PDB file of C-alpha atoms in Angstrom:
ATOM      1  CA  UNK A   1     -30.528  -6.848  -2.059  1.00 51.00           C
ATOM      2  CA  UNK A   2     -27.846  -5.000  -4.036  1.00 63.00           C
ATOM      3  CA  UNK A   3     -26.791  -3.086  -0.917  1.00 75.00           C
ATOM      4  CA  UNK A   4     -26.307  -6.314   1.033  1.00 75.00           C
ATOM      5  CA  UNK A   5     -24.326  -7.777  -1.865  1.00 77.00           C
ATOM      6  CA  UNK A   6     -22.159  -4.652  -2.044  1.00 86.00           C
ATOM      7  CA  UNK A   7     -21.524  -4.861   1.697  1.00 92.00           C
ATOM      8  CA  UNK A   8     -20.553  -8.527   1.437  1.00 93.00           C
ATOM      9  CA  UNK A   9     -18.237  -7.803  -1.474  1.00 95.00           C
ATOM     10  CA  UNK A  10     -16.600  -4.951   0.465  1.00 95.00           C
ATOM     11  CA  UNK A  11     -16.106  -7.202   3.519  1.00 96.00           C
ATOM     12  CA  UNK A  12     -14.453  -9.874   1.377  1.00 97.00           C
ATOM     13  CA  UNK A  13     -12.096  -7.320  -0.188  1.00 97.00           C
ATOM     14  CA  UNK A  14     -11.252  -5.852   3.235  1.00 96.00           C
ATOM     15  CA  UNK A  15     -10.534  -9.316   4.646  1.00 97.00           C
ATOM     16  CA  UNK A  16      -8.343 -10.170   1.668  1.00 96.00           C
ATOM     17  CA  UNK A  17      -6.450  -6.879   2.036  1.00 95.00           C
ATOM     18  CA  UNK A  18      -5.674  -7.539   5.680  1.00 94.00           C
ATOM     19  CA  UNK A  19      -4.682 -11.165   5.226  1.00 95.00           C
ATOM     20  CA  UNK A  20      -2.682 -10.727   2.028  1.00 94.00           C
ATOM     21  CA  UNK A  21      -0.725  -7.814   3.448  1.00 92.00           C
ATOM     22  CA  UNK A  22       0.172  -9.829   6.544  1.00 91.00           C
ATOM     23  CA  UNK A  23       0.632 -13.293   5.006  1.00 92.00           C
ATOM     24  CA  UNK A  24       1.166 -12.784   1.305  1.00 91.00           C
ATOM     25  CA  UNK A  25      -0.879 -14.052  -1.572  1.00 93.00           C
ATOM     26  CA  UNK A  26       0.291 -17.651  -1.328  1.00 92.00           C
ATOM     27  CA  UNK A  27      -0.113 -17.736   2.450  1.00 92.00           C
ATOM     28  CA  UNK A  28      -3.722 -16.602   2.335  1.00 94.00           C
ATOM     29  CA  UNK A  29      -6.410 -19.138   1.601  1.00 94.00           C
ATOM     30  CA  UNK A  30      -9.862 -18.326   0.286  1.00 95.00           C
ATOM     31  CA  UNK A  31     -11.526 -20.164   3.180  1.00 95.00           C
ATOM     32  CA  UNK A  32      -9.619 -17.928   5.580  1.00 96.00           C
ATOM     33  CA  UNK A  33     -10.749 -14.818   3.690  1.00 97.00           C
ATOM     34  CA  UNK A  34     -14.365 -15.969   3.824  1.00 96.00           C
ATOM     35  CA  UNK A  35     -14.096 -16.747   7.552  1.00 96.00           C
ATOM     36  CA  UNK A  36     -12.662 -13.307   8.351  1.00 96.00           C
ATOM     37  CA  UNK A  37     -15.268 -11.633   6.131  1.00 96.00           C
ATOM     38  CA  UNK A  38     -18.097 -13.700   7.581  1.00 94.00           C
ATOM     39  CA  UNK A  39     -19.274 -14.499   4.078  1.00 94.00           C
ATOM     40  CA  UNK A  40     -20.568 -17.705   2.492  1.00 92.00           C
ATOM     41  CA  UNK A  41     -18.528 -19.456  -0.199  1.00 91.00           C
ATOM     42  CA  UNK A  42     -21.092 -18.646  -2.864  1.00 91.00           C
ATOM     43  CA  UNK A  43     -20.403 -14.944  -2.376  1.00 92.00           C
ATOM     44  CA  UNK A  44     -16.823 -15.458  -3.447  1.00 92.00           C
ATOM     45  CA  UNK A  45     -17.809 -17.078  -6.726  1.00 90.00           C
ATOM     46  CA  UNK A  46     -20.563 -14.539  -7.321  1.00 93.00           C
ATOM     47  CA  UNK A  47     -18.493 -11.400  -6.682  1.00 95.00           C
ATOM     48  CA  UNK A  48     -15.125 -12.665  -7.919  1.00 95.00           C
ATOM     49  CA  UNK A  49     -15.677 -14.962 -10.902  1.00 95.00           C
ATOM     50  CA  UNK A  50     -11.983 -14.506 -11.756  1.00 94.00           C
ATOM     51  CA  UNK A  51     -11.094 -16.306  -8.535  1.00 93.00           C
ATOM     52  CA  UNK A  52      -8.285 -15.515  -6.150  1.00 95.00           C
ATOM     53  CA  UNK A  53      -6.327 -13.401  -8.661  1.00 95.00           C
ATOM     54  CA  UNK A  54      -9.318 -11.108  -9.156  1.00 96.00           C
ATOM     55  CA  UNK A  55      -9.908 -10.837  -5.406  1.00 97.00           C
ATOM     56  CA  UNK A  56      -6.260 -10.118  -4.595  1.00 97.00           C
ATOM     57  CA  UNK A  57      -6.080  -7.646  -7.489  1.00 96.00           C
ATOM     58  CA  UNK A  58      -9.067  -5.739  -6.163  1.00 97.00           C
ATOM     59  CA  UNK A  59      -7.634  -5.833  -2.639  1.00 96.00           C
ATOM     60  CA  UNK A  60      -4.352  -4.378  -3.926  1.00 96.00           C
ATOM     61  CA  UNK A  61      -6.193  -1.693  -5.871  1.00 96.00           C
ATOM     62  CA  UNK A  62      -8.177  -0.751  -2.753  1.00 95.00           C
ATOM     63  CA  UNK A  63      -4.980  -0.646  -0.698  1.00 94.00           C
ATOM     64  CA  UNK A  64      -3.403   1.571  -3.327  1.00 94.00           C
ATOM     65  CA  UNK A  65      -6.327   3.960  -3.137  1.00 95.00           C
ATOM     66  CA  UNK A  66      -5.958   4.099   0.642  1.00 93.00           C
ATOM     67  CA  UNK A  67      -2.386   5.349   0.332  1.00 93.00           C
ATOM     68  CA  UNK A  68      -3.408   7.658  -2.567  1.00 94.00           C
ATOM     69  CA  UNK A  69      -5.918   9.233  -0.203  1.00 94.00           C
ATOM     70  CA  UNK A  70      -3.323   9.450   2.564  1.00 93.00           C
ATOM     71  CA  UNK A  71      -0.899  11.262   0.234  1.00 93.00           C
ATOM     72  CA  UNK A  72      -3.623  13.577  -1.109  1.00 91.00           C
ATOM     73  CA  UNK A  73      -4.834  14.475   2.392  1.00 93.00           C
ATOM     74  CA  UNK A  74      -1.304  15.152   3.604  1.00 93.00           C
ATOM     75  CA  UNK A  75      -0.586  17.219   0.486  1.00 89.00           C
ATOM     76  CA  UNK A  76      -3.694  19.276   1.229  1.00 90.00           C
ATOM     77  CA  UNK A  77      -2.443  20.203   4.688  1.00 93.00           C
ATOM     78  CA  UNK A  78       1.320  20.007   4.082  1.00 90.00           C
ATOM     79  CA  UNK A  79       1.944  21.533   0.666  1.00 82.00           C
ATOM     80  CA  UNK A  80       5.746  21.229   0.877  1.00 88.00           C
ATOM     81  CA  UNK A  81       7.155  17.824  -0.090  1.00 88.00           C
ATOM     82  CA  UNK A  82       9.767  18.074   2.646  1.00 89.00           C
ATOM     83  CA  UNK A  83       6.885  18.071   5.140  1.00 93.00           C
ATOM     84  CA  UNK A  84       4.586  15.697   3.262  1.00 94.00           C
ATOM     85  CA  UNK A  85       7.044  12.790   2.878  1.00 94.00           C
ATOM     86  CA  UNK A  86       8.081  12.596   6.553  1.00 95.00           C
ATOM     87  CA  UNK A  87       4.411  12.803   7.531  1.00 96.00           C
ATOM     88  CA  UNK A  88       3.647   9.953   5.128  1.00 95.00           C
ATOM     89  CA  UNK A  89       6.458   7.892   6.634  1.00 95.00           C
ATOM     90  CA  UNK A  90       5.087   8.612  10.118  1.00 96.00           C
ATOM     91  CA  UNK A  91       1.559   7.602   9.095  1.00 95.00           C
ATOM     92  CA  UNK A  92       2.737   4.349   7.505  1.00 95.00           C
ATOM     93  CA  UNK A  93       4.954   3.564  10.501  1.00 95.00           C
ATOM     94  CA  UNK A  94       2.109   4.296  12.931  1.00 96.00           C
ATOM     95  CA  UNK A  95      -0.122   1.947  10.928  1.00 93.00           C
ATOM     96  CA  UNK A  96       2.560  -0.760  11.024  1.00 94.00           C
ATOM     97  CA  UNK A  97       3.213  -0.452  14.745  1.00 96.00           C
ATOM     98  CA  UNK A  98      -0.531  -0.421  15.540  1.00 95.00           C
ATOM     99  CA  UNK A  99      -0.862  -3.711  13.628  1.00 94.00           C
ATOM    100  CA  UNK A 100       1.961  -5.314  15.586  1.00 94.00           C
ATOM    101  CA  UNK A 101       4.193  -5.190  12.482  1.00 95.00           C
ATOM    102  CA  UNK A 102       1.742  -7.358  10.531  1.00 91.00           C
ATOM    103  CA  UNK A 103       1.267  -4.435   8.148  1.00 89.00           C
ATOM    104  CA  UNK A 104       3.880  -2.425   6.324  1.00 88.00           C
ATOM    105  CA  UNK A 105       3.324  -1.323   2.782  1.00 89.00           C
ATOM    106  CA  UNK A 106      -0.051  -2.708   1.687  1.00 86.00           C
ATOM    107  CA  UNK A 107       1.411  -3.789  -1.672  1.00 93.00           C
ATOM    108  CA  UNK A 108       5.011  -4.861  -0.971  1.00 93.00           C
ATOM    109  CA  UNK A 109       4.276  -8.351   0.347  1.00 90.00           C
ATOM    110  CA  UNK A 110       2.452  -9.332  -2.826  1.00 93.00           C
ATOM    111  CA  UNK A 111       4.806  -7.418  -5.130  1.00 93.00           C
ATOM    112  CA  UNK A 112       7.805  -9.333  -3.824  1.00 91.00           C
ATOM    113  CA  UNK A 113       5.965 -12.629  -3.885  1.00 92.00           C
ATOM    114  CA  UNK A 114       4.477 -12.566  -7.393  1.00 90.00           C
ATOM    115  CA  UNK A 115       6.801 -10.344  -9.447  1.00 83.00           C
ATOM    116  CA  UNK A 116       8.104 -13.256 -11.475  1.00 89.00           C
ATOM    117  CA  UNK A 117       5.159 -15.629 -11.313  1.00 92.00           C
ATOM    118  CA  UNK A 118       1.890 -13.742 -11.788  1.00 94.00           C
ATOM    119  CA  UNK A 119       1.801 -11.100 -14.511  1.00 95.00           C
ATOM    120  CA  UNK A 120      -1.721  -9.918 -13.671  1.00 95.00           C
ATOM    121  CA  UNK A 121      -0.893  -9.122 -10.035  1.00 96.00           C
ATOM    122  CA  UNK A 122       2.566  -7.813 -10.935  1.00 96.00           C
ATOM    123  CA  UNK A 123       0.967  -5.243 -13.251  1.00 96.00           C
ATOM    124  CA  UNK A 124      -1.463  -4.167 -10.536  1.00 96.00           C
ATOM    125  CA  UNK A 125       1.379  -3.722  -8.029  1.00 96.00           C
ATOM    126  CA  UNK A 126       3.414  -1.782 -10.590  1.00 97.00           C
ATOM    127  CA  UNK A 127       0.425   0.451 -11.337  1.00 97.00           C
ATOM    128  CA  UNK A 128      -0.116   1.215  -7.659  1.00 97.00           C
ATOM    129  CA  UNK A 129       3.556   2.092  -7.217  1.00 97.00           C
ATOM    130  CA  UNK A 130       3.491   4.260 -10.357  1.00 97.00           C
ATOM    131  CA  UNK A 131       0.520   6.174  -8.969  1.00 96.00           C
ATOM    132  CA  UNK A 132       2.248   6.840  -5.665  1.00 95.00           C
ATOM    133  CA  UNK A 133       5.432   7.875  -7.433  1.00 96.00           C
ATOM    134  CA  UNK A 134       3.479  10.231  -9.694  1.00 95.00           C
ATOM    135  CA  UNK A 135       1.805  11.863  -6.678  1.00 93.00           C
ATOM    136  CA  UNK A 136       5.168  12.333  -4.988  1.00 94.00           C
ATOM    137  CA  UNK A 137       6.710  13.696  -8.208  1.00 94.00           C
ATOM    138  CA  UNK A 138       3.851  16.178  -8.558  1.00 92.00           C
ATOM    139  CA  UNK A 139       4.467  17.439  -5.030  1.00 91.00           C
ATOM    140  CA  UNK A 140       8.190  17.732  -5.727  1.00 93.00           C
ATOM    141  CA  UNK A 141       7.636  19.423  -9.089  1.00 93.00           C
ATOM    142  CA  UNK A 142       5.309  21.968  -7.470  1.00 89.00           C
ATOM    143  CA  UNK A 143       8.102  22.740  -5.067  1.00 88.00           C
ATOM    144  CA  UNK A 144      10.503  23.351  -7.947  1.00 90.00           C
ATOM    145  CA  UNK A 145      12.641  20.217  -7.852  1.00 90.00           C
ATOM    146  CA  UNK A 146      14.199  19.796 -11.298  1.00 86.00           C
ATOM    147  CA  UNK A 147      14.518  16.014 -11.253  1.00 93.00           C
ATOM    148  CA  UNK A 148      11.147  15.420  -9.620  1.00 95.00           C
ATOM    149  CA  UNK A 149      10.556  12.038 -11.260  1.00 96.00           C
ATOM    150  CA  UNK A 150      13.959  10.662 -10.263  1.00 97.00           C
ATOM    151  CA  UNK A 151      13.681  12.121  -6.784  1.00 96.00           C
ATOM    152  CA  UNK A 152      10.178  10.669  -6.346  1.00 96.00           C
ATOM    153  CA  UNK A 153      11.483   7.233  -7.365  1.00 97.00           C
ATOM    154  CA  UNK A 154      14.267   7.551  -4.800  1.00 97.00           C
ATOM    155  CA  UNK A 155      11.901   8.706  -2.065  1.00 96.00           C
ATOM    156  CA  UNK A 156       9.472   5.868  -2.790  1.00 97.00           C
ATOM    157  CA  UNK A 157      12.338   3.353  -2.686  1.00 97.00           C
ATOM    158  CA  UNK A 158      13.449   4.762   0.675  1.00 97.00           C
ATOM    159  CA  UNK A 159       9.893   4.543   2.035  1.00 97.00           C
ATOM    160  CA  UNK A 160       9.404   0.977   0.808  1.00 96.00           C
ATOM    161  CA  UNK A 161      12.814  -0.200   1.963  1.00 97.00           C
ATOM    162  CA  UNK A 162      12.429   1.318   5.401  1.00 97.00           C
ATOM    163  CA  UNK A 163       9.038  -0.339   5.864  1.00 96.00           C
ATOM    164  CA  UNK A 164      10.405  -3.740   4.848  1.00 96.00           C
ATOM    165  CA  UNK A 165      13.357  -3.371   7.232  1.00 97.00           C
ATOM    166  CA  UNK A 166      11.134  -2.128  10.057  1.00 97.00           C
ATOM    167  CA  UNK A 167       8.687  -4.962   9.602  1.00 95.00           C
ATOM    168  CA  UNK A 168      11.442  -7.590   9.433  1.00 95.00           C
ATOM    169  CA  UNK A 169      13.173  -6.182  12.502  1.00 97.00           C
ATOM    170  CA  UNK A 170       9.914  -5.417  14.329  1.00 97.00           C
ATOM    171  CA  UNK A 171      11.324  -1.973  15.008  1.00 97.00           C
ATOM    172  CA  UNK A 172      10.363   1.501  13.923  1.00 97.00           C
ATOM    173  CA  UNK A 173      14.037   2.514  13.844  1.00 97.00           C
ATOM    174  CA  UNK A 174      14.575   1.971  10.073  1.00 98.00           C
ATOM    175  CA  UNK A 175      11.646   4.288   9.352  1.00 97.00           C
ATOM    176  CA  UNK A 176      12.993   6.910  11.748  1.00 97.00           C
ATOM    177  CA  UNK A 177      16.386   6.756  10.075  1.00 97.00           C
ATOM    178  CA  UNK A 178      14.821   6.987   6.621  1.00 97.00           C
ATOM    179  CA  UNK A 179      12.714   9.919   7.785  1.00 96.00           C
ATOM    180  CA  UNK A 180      15.790  11.861   8.890  1.00 96.00           C
ATOM    181  CA  UNK A 181      17.550  11.235   5.581  1.00 96.00           C
ATOM    182  CA  UNK A 182      14.487  12.160   3.499  1.00 95.00           C
ATOM    183  CA  UNK A 183      14.229  15.452   5.394  1.00 94.00           C
ATOM    184  CA  UNK A 184      17.886  16.169   4.510  1.00 94.00           C
ATOM    185  CA  UNK A 185      17.408  15.066   0.903  1.00 93.00           C
ATOM    186  CA  UNK A 186      14.386  17.313   0.369  1.00 92.00           C
ATOM    187  CA  UNK A 187      15.723  20.341   2.260  1.00 85.00           C
TER     188      UNK A 187
END
């Protein structure tokens, strides 16, 4: 029975991730999450006694881990930051285009929406961003960049901004432009 419960919980988190990334926290209803997950209402209360904030928090954490894994895998095959960052931009842009621009950064939609109104979710978003920035800084530091932390913050801002612009314009062009500039910046 525990395996079935774990599977249901995972489906609910996956549904929340998809919907929240596309529609935001406020635009995503729990009934919609349950419908997409194919789960009964009781499962929501059982697995997420903290309600919607707990569910969205776990969805954001899972999304953060997805990008952590993406960065780690790219770093394993592309040890130079000047290769890793453009590849990360390409992977995120490919993901966005494949989703018909419904996806961009898996955290940005919620981060922008709740930064001033929900401290719990704001902290989760900030933690995810800090983790990505730390991974990028580590790659830059390994490569000998003196201001790795500042450079990682700049690179992350460029990535995030380009994804927001690309999603809003329904065009990959902002990501392509950002990619070219990141290559120059890290050369």
